[in-house]
């Protein structure tokens, strides 16, 4: 797994019960997603220059422990599967101080032609990088 996010829980990210609200888990996982995509070659430049993008198709999040203001978080990510037009990947959120797993989310995202607004094949070099990360011990 590779590290794709590192940050802190701020008091304004909590709900009325005092722990981090679910919208912030999604936000932190989303930031990790863009770092993972960049590692795969789906950079901002690639998106702009090729009129391509990524669109989430499915997401399953599991909350395993409360996260409180001041907690330091790390997200580690890995590619689980690559197909012609989609990438399935996993994010694991950890408490950086304790190492305890606090949440996971698994996503499926489609490679998108932003002009045609439909899924299209991933370039071979991106598929190759995904395949390398599936078996990687980084």
XYZ file of C-alpha atoms in Angstrom:
138
model
C 0.000 0.000 0.000
C 1.128 3.534 -0.659
C 0.441 6.569 1.492
C -2.024 8.866 -0.250
C -3.184 11.217 2.518
C -1.930 12.613 5.812
C -3.805 15.150 7.912
C -5.504 16.096 11.154
C -9.097 16.155 12.371
C -10.202 19.713 13.113
C -12.990 20.609 15.554
C -15.135 22.009 12.709
C -15.111 18.534 11.109
C -17.111 17.015 13.963
C -20.824 16.479 14.367
C -23.077 17.072 17.367
C -21.787 13.859 18.963
C -18.202 15.140 18.986
C -16.577 12.787 16.473
C -15.586 13.345 12.847
C -18.651 13.530 10.634
C -18.985 11.026 7.786
C -18.655 13.774 5.169
C -15.043 14.294 6.290
C -14.144 10.610 5.973
C -15.342 10.875 2.380
C -13.383 14.079 1.845
C -10.125 12.650 3.192
C -10.569 9.442 1.181
C -11.265 11.569 -1.915
C -7.997 13.469 -1.444
C -6.257 10.106 -1.221
C -7.955 9.023 -4.432
C -6.434 11.883 -6.400
C -2.963 11.117 -5.062
C -3.424 7.455 -6.021
C -4.621 8.424 -9.500
C -1.614 10.714 -9.932
C 0.700 7.816 -9.030
C -1.028 5.801 -11.758
C -0.473 8.548 -14.347
C -3.923 10.123 -14.098
C -2.515 13.530 -13.236
C -4.130 16.947 -13.560
C -2.065 17.479 -16.704
C -3.218 14.153 -18.171
C -6.845 15.063 -17.459
C -6.591 18.523 -19.033
C -4.442 17.577 -22.026
C -6.430 14.471 -22.991
C -9.984 15.549 -22.086
C -10.203 12.513 -19.834
C -11.204 12.060 -16.240
C -12.434 9.614 -13.647
C -15.933 9.083 -12.283
C -16.886 7.130 -9.176
C -19.313 4.296 -9.877
C -19.465 2.575 -6.510
C -18.169 3.178 -2.989
C -18.464 1.089 0.171
C -17.225 2.624 3.413
C -16.800 0.817 6.725
C -16.389 2.820 9.931
C -14.353 0.924 12.501
C -13.464 3.415 15.251
C -14.374 6.927 16.301
C -12.109 9.728 15.158
C -11.871 12.778 17.391
C -10.588 16.348 16.992
C -6.799 16.437 17.079
C -6.396 12.870 15.822
C -3.726 12.525 13.143
C -4.810 10.426 10.181
C -3.034 8.547 7.418
C -4.663 6.937 4.404
C -2.900 4.096 2.619
C -4.180 2.842 -0.701
C -3.814 0.049 -3.191
C -5.220 -1.014 -6.516
C -7.284 -4.187 -6.274
C -8.235 -4.691 -9.922
C -7.932 -2.988 -13.290
C -10.209 -3.674 -16.247
C -10.442 -2.024 -19.655
C -12.383 1.028 -18.411
C -12.390 0.737 -14.617
C -10.107 0.646 -11.584
C -11.144 -0.909 -8.272
C -9.126 0.272 -5.287
C -9.035 0.312 -1.502
C -8.229 3.045 0.998
C -7.428 2.255 4.633
C -7.572 5.127 7.136
C -5.338 4.779 10.171
C -4.862 6.732 13.357
C -1.269 7.870 12.802
C -0.430 7.830 16.512
C -1.814 4.391 17.403
C -1.687 2.663 14.026
C -5.275 1.507 14.536
C -7.497 1.159 11.487
C -10.412 3.593 11.794
C -12.156 3.219 8.416
C -11.881 1.661 4.986
C -13.481 2.449 1.675
C -13.462 0.439 -1.530
C -14.245 2.196 -4.780
C -14.787 1.452 -8.430
C -14.047 4.330 -10.789
C -14.465 4.573 -14.543
C -12.096 6.267 -16.964
C -14.141 8.963 -18.649
C -14.063 10.777 -21.960
C -15.059 14.208 -20.681
C -16.257 15.417 -24.097
C -18.432 12.403 -24.883
C -19.379 12.017 -21.177
C -18.987 8.247 -21.261
C -16.546 5.592 -20.086
C -13.592 4.832 -22.325
C -10.592 2.506 -22.267
C -7.709 3.279 -19.965
C -4.391 3.852 -21.754
C -2.086 0.830 -21.700
C 0.556 2.620 -19.612
C -2.011 3.355 -16.878
C -3.275 -0.240 -16.954
C 0.344 -1.388 -16.648
C 1.013 0.866 -13.639
C -2.185 -0.419 -12.001
C -1.050 -3.993 -12.571
C 2.340 -3.218 -11.047
C 0.699 -1.719 -7.937
C -1.636 -4.698 -7.513
C 1.367 -6.925 -6.915
C 3.545 -4.267 -5.312
C 4.766 -4.256 -1.728
C 5.413 -0.459 -1.767
